[in-house]
Amino acid sequence: MLSGVLIGGLLHPALRRDRFRRNSYLGALALLTVAFVSPLCALSSALFSARVTHHLLLISAAAPLLAVAFPAHFRTTGTPLTLAILAHVVAVWFWHAPVPYAWALGSDGLYWVMQASLLGTAVLVWRELLTPGVQLRSSIGHVVLISLMGLLGALITFAPVPLYMPHLLTTELYGLTPLEDQQLAGLIMWVPAIVPNLVAALVCLLGLAEAGGAKTVGRA
C-alpha cells in the first residue's frame, strides 16, 4: 500500500511541472528502496543499530526530500509546526520504547503502522520547517528536534542493560553483544540523526542574518 501511494505520487501535476521537485521525489524513492529492499532491511531484523539507521533514512533523509517535492504551499490547510513536532516526537519516542518496538517487530500490521507514522509525521514537520519566510520559527523547531532526538539517543546509549528483547539472541553473529548493539544504536540516534536538523537550523539562522543585514543597508 505504501509503495503504491509513493509510486503514484509521480503522477502529481506539480512534479511533472517542476524538475527540482521531481528529482527530490525520485531521490526519496531511491532512499526508501534502500531502506526497504536492500540488505539493510534484513539486517535491521538482527541489529537494533541497523533498525535505527533504517529509521533515520526515513525521517532524516527521505522525509525532507518528500517535503521539498510536496511543499507546504501546495496544501489547502496547514499543520501548525508545534502540533507537527509533537506528533513526530511522540511517534519516534513511542516506537523506540522497548515494548512498542517489540510489538511492531512481532506483527506485520504494526510494523507498517510504525514505518508509516515515522515517515508521515517527519514529512509534516519538514514541510512546516521548509516553509519560506519563517526562518526564526524553523530554526527554533530544528533546535527542539535536535534536543529531543539527542535526549532519546543518550538514554539508549547509557542504558545499563539491553532493553530490546527482539535483538537479545541476534547480535552475536555480527560480533556484537546486545548491549553493544544498543549503545551503537543510541550513538547513531544521538549524533548522525541531528545533522540534517543542525544544518537546516544554521541555514535558517544565516538567512535571518542576511535579511537583517539587508534591512540595515536599506536604512543606511
mmCIF file of C-alpha atoms in Angstrom:
data_model
loop_
_atom_site.group_PDB
_atom_site.id
_atom_site.type_symbol
_atom_site.label_atom_id
_atom_site.label_comp_id
_atom_site.label_asym_id
_atom_site.label_seq_id
_atom_site.Cartn_x
_atom_site.Cartn_y
_atom_site.Cartn_z
ATOM 1 C CA MET A 1 0.000 0.000 0.000
ATOM 2 C CA LEU A 2 2.736 2.464 0.969
ATOM 3 C CA SER A 3 4.738 1.676 -2.172
ATOM 4 C CA GLY A 4 1.657 2.187 -4.335
ATOM 5 C CA VAL A 5 0.998 5.599 -2.809
ATOM 6 C CA LEU A 6 4.624 6.674 -3.230
ATOM 7 C CA ILE A 7 4.911 5.498 -6.832
ATOM 8 C CA GLY A 8 1.536 7.043 -7.594
ATOM 9 C CA GLY A 9 2.951 10.374 -6.417
ATOM 10 C CA LEU A 10 4.878 10.571 -9.681
ATOM 11 C CA LEU A 11 1.554 11.399 -11.338
ATOM 12 C CA HIS A 12 1.178 14.548 -9.231
ATOM 13 C CA PRO A 13 0.897 17.506 -11.663
ATOM 14 C CA ALA A 14 3.308 19.631 -9.611
ATOM 15 C CA LEU A 15 6.053 17.038 -10.045
ATOM 16 C CA ARG A 16 5.502 16.908 -13.782
ATOM 17 C CA ARG A 17 5.918 20.702 -13.979
ATOM 18 C CA ASP A 18 8.901 21.152 -11.684
ATOM 19 C CA ARG A 19 12.095 19.177 -12.356
ATOM 20 C CA PHE A 20 13.689 20.020 -8.993
ATOM 21 C CA ARG A 21 10.709 18.701 -7.063
ATOM 22 C CA ARG A 22 10.514 15.655 -9.291
ATOM 23 C CA ASN A 23 14.202 14.918 -8.685
ATOM 24 C CA SER A 24 13.659 15.323 -4.939
ATOM 25 C CA TYR A 25 10.828 12.826 -5.106
ATOM 26 C CA LEU A 26 12.931 10.367 -7.099
ATOM 27 C CA GLY A 27 15.704 10.774 -4.523
ATOM 28 C CA ALA A 28 13.227 9.978 -1.763
ATOM 29 C CA LEU A 29 12.059 6.880 -3.640
ATOM 30 C CA ALA A 30 15.687 5.765 -4.018
ATOM 31 C CA LEU A 31 16.282 6.136 -0.275
ATOM 32 C CA LEU A 32 13.082 4.276 0.538
ATOM 33 C CA THR A 33 14.207 1.497 -1.787
ATOM 34 C CA VAL A 34 17.480 1.284 0.127
ATOM 35 C CA ALA A 35 15.550 1.221 3.398
ATOM 36 C CA PHE A 36 13.049 -1.483 2.454
ATOM 37 C CA VAL A 37 14.599 -3.541 -0.355
ATOM 38 C CA SER A 38 18.360 -3.525 0.266
ATOM 39 C CA PRO A 39 20.159 -5.852 2.737
ATOM 40 C CA LEU A 40 19.783 -3.094 5.330
ATOM 41 C CA CYS A 41 16.151 -4.099 5.835
ATOM 42 C CA ALA A 42 17.081 -7.712 6.557
ATOM 43 C CA LEU A 43 19.971 -6.630 8.780
ATOM 44 C CA SER A 44 17.612 -4.438 10.808
ATOM 45 C CA SER A 45 15.814 -7.599 11.931
ATOM 46 C CA ALA A 46 19.005 -8.723 13.658
ATOM 47 C CA LEU A 47 20.612 -5.471 14.829
ATOM 48 C CA PHE A 48 18.905 -2.617 16.627
ATOM 49 C CA SER A 49 21.625 -0.296 15.312
ATOM 50 C CA ALA A 50 20.634 -1.242 11.753
ATOM 51 C CA ARG A 51 16.978 -0.612 12.608
ATOM 52 C CA VAL A 52 17.809 2.862 13.913
ATOM 53 C CA THR A 53 19.811 3.561 10.738
ATOM 54 C CA HIS A 54 16.808 2.361 8.732
ATOM 55 C CA HIS A 55 14.519 4.754 10.603
ATOM 56 C CA LEU A 56 16.918 7.646 10.154
ATOM 57 C CA LEU A 57 16.852 7.123 6.404
ATOM 58 C CA LEU A 58 13.101 7.626 6.623
ATOM 59 C CA ILE A 59 12.860 10.622 8.937
ATOM 60 C CA SER A 60 16.110 12.497 8.260
ATOM 61 C CA ALA A 61 16.681 11.855 4.548
ATOM 62 C CA ALA A 62 13.579 10.635 2.693
ATOM 63 C CA ALA A 63 11.179 12.889 4.632
ATOM 64 C CA PRO A 64 12.926 16.207 3.796
ATOM 65 C CA LEU A 65 13.084 15.207 0.132
ATOM 66 C CA LEU A 66 9.370 14.411 0.139
ATOM 67 C CA ALA A 67 8.727 17.755 1.838
ATOM 68 C CA VAL A 68 10.635 19.504 -0.962
ATOM 69 C CA ALA A 69 8.663 17.547 -3.561
ATOM 70 C CA PHE A 70 5.348 18.486 -1.924
ATOM 71 C CA PRO A 71 5.950 21.783 -0.089
ATOM 72 C CA ALA A 72 3.552 23.310 2.384
ATOM 73 C CA HIS A 73 2.084 25.855 -0.020
ATOM 74 C CA PHE A 74 0.549 23.010 -2.035
ATOM 75 C CA ARG A 75 -1.892 22.319 0.814
ATOM 76 C CA THR A 76 -5.324 23.798 1.322
ATOM 77 C CA THR A 77 -4.950 23.570 5.096
ATOM 78 C CA GLY A 78 -1.874 23.821 7.253
ATOM 79 C CA THR A 79 -0.479 21.787 10.113
ATOM 80 C CA PRO A 80 0.841 24.018 12.936
ATOM 81 C CA LEU A 81 4.545 23.441 13.487
ATOM 82 C CA THR A 82 4.104 22.760 17.201
ATOM 83 C CA LEU A 83 1.483 20.094 16.512
ATOM 84 C CA ALA A 84 3.621 18.508 13.781
ATOM 85 C CA ILE A 85 6.692 18.376 16.035
ATOM 86 C CA LEU A 86 4.631 16.941 18.899
ATOM 87 C CA ALA A 87 3.195 14.199 16.671
ATOM 88 C CA HIS A 88 6.630 13.325 15.311
ATOM 89 C CA VAL A 89 8.351 13.266 18.688
ATOM 90 C CA VAL A 90 5.590 11.082 20.130
ATOM 91 C CA ALA A 91 5.927 8.675 17.183
ATOM 92 C CA VAL A 92 9.730 8.484 17.478
ATOM 93 C CA TRP A 93 9.775 8.036 21.261
ATOM 94 C CA PHE A 94 6.852 5.605 21.264
ATOM 95 C CA TRP A 95 8.206 3.258 18.600
ATOM 96 C CA HIS A 96 11.689 3.265 20.128
ATOM 97 C CA ALA A 97 10.394 2.336 23.558
ATOM 98 C CA PRO A 98 11.179 -1.348 24.224
ATOM 99 C CA VAL A 99 7.617 -2.710 24.464
ATOM 100 C CA PRO A 100 6.034 -0.968 21.420
ATOM 101 C CA TYR A 101 9.185 -1.766 19.447
ATOM 102 C CA ALA A 102 8.781 -5.464 20.261
ATOM 103 C CA TRP A 103 5.103 -5.268 19.287
ATOM 104 C CA ALA A 104 5.996 -3.801 15.899
ATOM 105 C CA LEU A 105 8.573 -6.460 15.129
ATOM 106 C CA GLY A 106 6.100 -9.166 16.096
ATOM 107 C CA SER A 107 3.274 -8.018 13.836
ATOM 108 C CA ASP A 108 3.295 -7.181 10.129
ATOM 109 C CA GLY A 109 0.430 -4.739 10.595
ATOM 110 C CA LEU A 110 2.056 -2.859 13.474
ATOM 111 C CA TYR A 111 5.373 -2.889 11.626
ATOM 112 C CA TRP A 112 3.877 -0.889 8.760
ATOM 113 C CA VAL A 113 1.987 1.370 11.169
ATOM 114 C CA MET A 114 5.346 2.150 12.787
ATOM 115 C CA GLN A 115 7.053 2.885 9.471
ATOM 116 C CA ALA A 116 4.176 4.970 8.098
ATOM 117 C CA SER A 117 3.795 7.022 11.289
ATOM 118 C CA LEU A 118 7.524 7.769 11.491
ATOM 119 C CA LEU A 119 7.734 8.804 7.846
ATOM 120 C CA GLY A 120 4.395 10.606 7.746
ATOM 121 C CA THR A 121 4.949 12.749 10.836
ATOM 122 C CA ALA A 122 8.503 13.539 9.690
ATOM 123 C CA VAL A 123 7.207 14.782 6.331
ATOM 124 C CA LEU A 124 4.673 17.010 8.131
ATOM 125 C CA VAL A 125 7.436 18.513 10.270
ATOM 126 C CA TRP A 126 9.818 19.102 7.373
ATOM 127 C CA ARG A 127 7.064 20.706 5.269
ATOM 128 C CA GLU A 128 6.489 23.229 8.043
ATOM 129 C CA LEU A 129 10.196 23.780 8.663
ATOM 130 C CA LEU A 130 10.871 24.378 4.959
ATOM 131 C CA THR A 131 8.013 26.858 4.501
ATOM 132 C CA PRO A 132 9.529 30.066 3.009
ATOM 133 C CA GLY A 133 9.715 33.179 5.153
ATOM 134 C CA VAL A 134 9.620 31.567 8.607
ATOM 135 C CA GLN A 135 13.328 31.219 9.344
ATOM 136 C CA LEU A 136 13.104 32.116 13.041
ATOM 137 C CA ARG A 137 10.246 29.697 13.701
ATOM 138 C CA SER A 138 12.001 26.999 11.695
ATOM 139 C CA SER A 139 15.332 27.442 13.458
ATOM 140 C CA ILE A 140 13.619 27.062 16.844
ATOM 141 C CA GLY A 141 11.821 23.958 15.575
ATOM 142 C CA HIS A 142 15.092 22.412 14.438
ATOM 143 C CA VAL A 143 16.689 23.097 17.820
ATOM 144 C CA VAL A 144 13.742 21.444 19.593
ATOM 145 C CA LEU A 145 14.081 18.351 17.403
ATOM 146 C CA ILE A 146 17.851 18.235 17.936
ATOM 147 C CA SER A 147 17.340 18.353 21.713
ATOM 148 C CA LEU A 148 14.653 15.669 21.858
ATOM 149 C CA MET A 149 16.357 13.288 19.420
ATOM 150 C CA GLY A 150 19.652 13.785 21.254
ATOM 151 C CA LEU A 151 17.987 13.046 24.594
ATOM 152 C CA LEU A 152 16.475 9.806 23.290
ATOM 153 C CA GLY A 153 19.811 8.782 21.806
ATOM 154 C CA ALA A 154 21.576 9.489 25.099
ATOM 155 C CA LEU A 155 19.049 7.474 27.102
ATOM 156 C CA ILE A 156 19.511 4.489 24.786
ATOM 157 C CA THR A 157 23.312 4.843 24.779
ATOM 158 C CA PHE A 158 23.699 4.940 28.557
ATOM 159 C CA ALA A 159 21.108 2.319 29.462
ATOM 160 C CA PRO A 160 22.985 -0.184 31.672
ATOM 161 C CA VAL A 161 21.220 -3.290 30.339
ATOM 162 C CA PRO A 162 19.845 -4.477 26.975
ATOM 163 C CA LEU A 163 16.300 -3.181 26.539
ATOM 164 C CA TYR A 164 15.188 -4.590 23.197
ATOM 165 C CA MET A 165 14.080 -8.220 23.516
ATOM 166 C CA PRO A 166 13.881 -8.975 19.747
ATOM 167 C CA HIS A 167 17.668 -8.497 19.484
ATOM 168 C CA LEU A 168 18.855 -10.400 22.553
ATOM 169 C CA LEU A 169 19.795 -13.500 20.524
ATOM 170 C CA THR A 170 20.524 -11.970 17.116
ATOM 171 C CA THR A 171 23.626 -9.810 17.527
ATOM 172 C CA GLU A 172 26.386 -12.343 18.239
ATOM 173 C CA LEU A 173 26.586 -13.376 14.578
ATOM 174 C CA TYR A 174 27.764 -9.816 13.849
ATOM 175 C CA GLY A 175 30.345 -9.670 16.633
ATOM 176 C CA LEU A 176 28.289 -7.513 18.988
ATOM 177 C CA THR A 177 26.685 -8.138 22.323
ATOM 178 C CA PRO A 178 23.080 -6.924 22.660
ATOM 179 C CA LEU A 179 24.272 -4.063 24.871
ATOM 180 C CA GLU A 180 26.989 -3.008 22.412
ATOM 181 C CA ASP A 181 24.459 -3.062 19.575
ATOM 182 C CA GLN A 182 22.101 -0.955 21.668
ATOM 183 C CA GLN A 183 24.857 1.529 22.538
ATOM 184 C CA LEU A 184 25.792 1.840 18.856
ATOM 185 C CA ALA A 185 22.147 2.490 18.007
ATOM 186 C CA GLY A 186 21.969 5.201 20.649
ATOM 187 C CA LEU A 187 25.095 6.893 19.301
ATOM 188 C CA ILE A 188 23.672 6.811 15.769
ATOM 189 C CA MET A 189 20.487 8.462 17.001
ATOM 190 C CA TRP A 190 22.420 10.894 19.172
ATOM 191 C CA VAL A 191 24.936 12.178 16.611
ATOM 192 C CA PRO A 192 24.215 11.482 12.897
ATOM 193 C CA ALA A 193 20.456 11.861 13.403
ATOM 194 C CA ILE A 194 20.740 15.508 14.387
ATOM 195 C CA VAL A 195 22.971 16.539 11.460
ATOM 196 C CA PRO A 196 20.144 17.370 8.990
ATOM 197 C CA ASN A 197 18.339 19.484 11.592
ATOM 198 C CA LEU A 198 21.592 21.156 12.643
ATOM 199 C CA VAL A 199 22.463 22.068 9.059
ATOM 200 C CA ALA A 200 18.916 23.304 8.405
ATOM 201 C CA ALA A 201 18.951 25.400 11.599
ATOM 202 C CA LEU A 202 22.241 27.020 10.584
ATOM 203 C CA VAL A 203 20.836 27.775 7.124
ATOM 204 C CA CYS A 204 17.783 29.404 8.721
ATOM 205 C CA LEU A 205 19.951 31.498 11.036
ATOM 206 C CA LEU A 206 22.156 32.515 8.109
ATOM 207 C CA GLY A 207 19.048 33.591 6.221
ATOM 208 C CA LEU A 208 17.936 35.663 9.204
ATOM 209 C CA ALA A 209 21.367 37.287 9.454
ATOM 210 C CA GLU A 210 21.378 38.127 5.741
ATOM 211 C CA ALA A 211 17.861 39.542 5.950
ATOM 212 C CA GLY A 212 18.852 41.657 8.946
ATOM 213 C CA GLY A 213 21.953 42.880 7.126
ATOM 214 C CA ALA A 214 19.912 43.810 4.057
ATOM 215 C CA LYS A 215 17.475 45.821 6.197
ATOM 216 C CA THR A 216 20.390 47.634 7.852
ATOM 217 C CA VAL A 217 21.896 48.507 4.490
ATOM 218 C CA GLY A 218 18.495 49.655 3.271
ATOM 219 C CA ARG A 219 18.084 52.018 6.190
ATOM 220 C CA ALA A 220 21.590 53.386 5.642
#
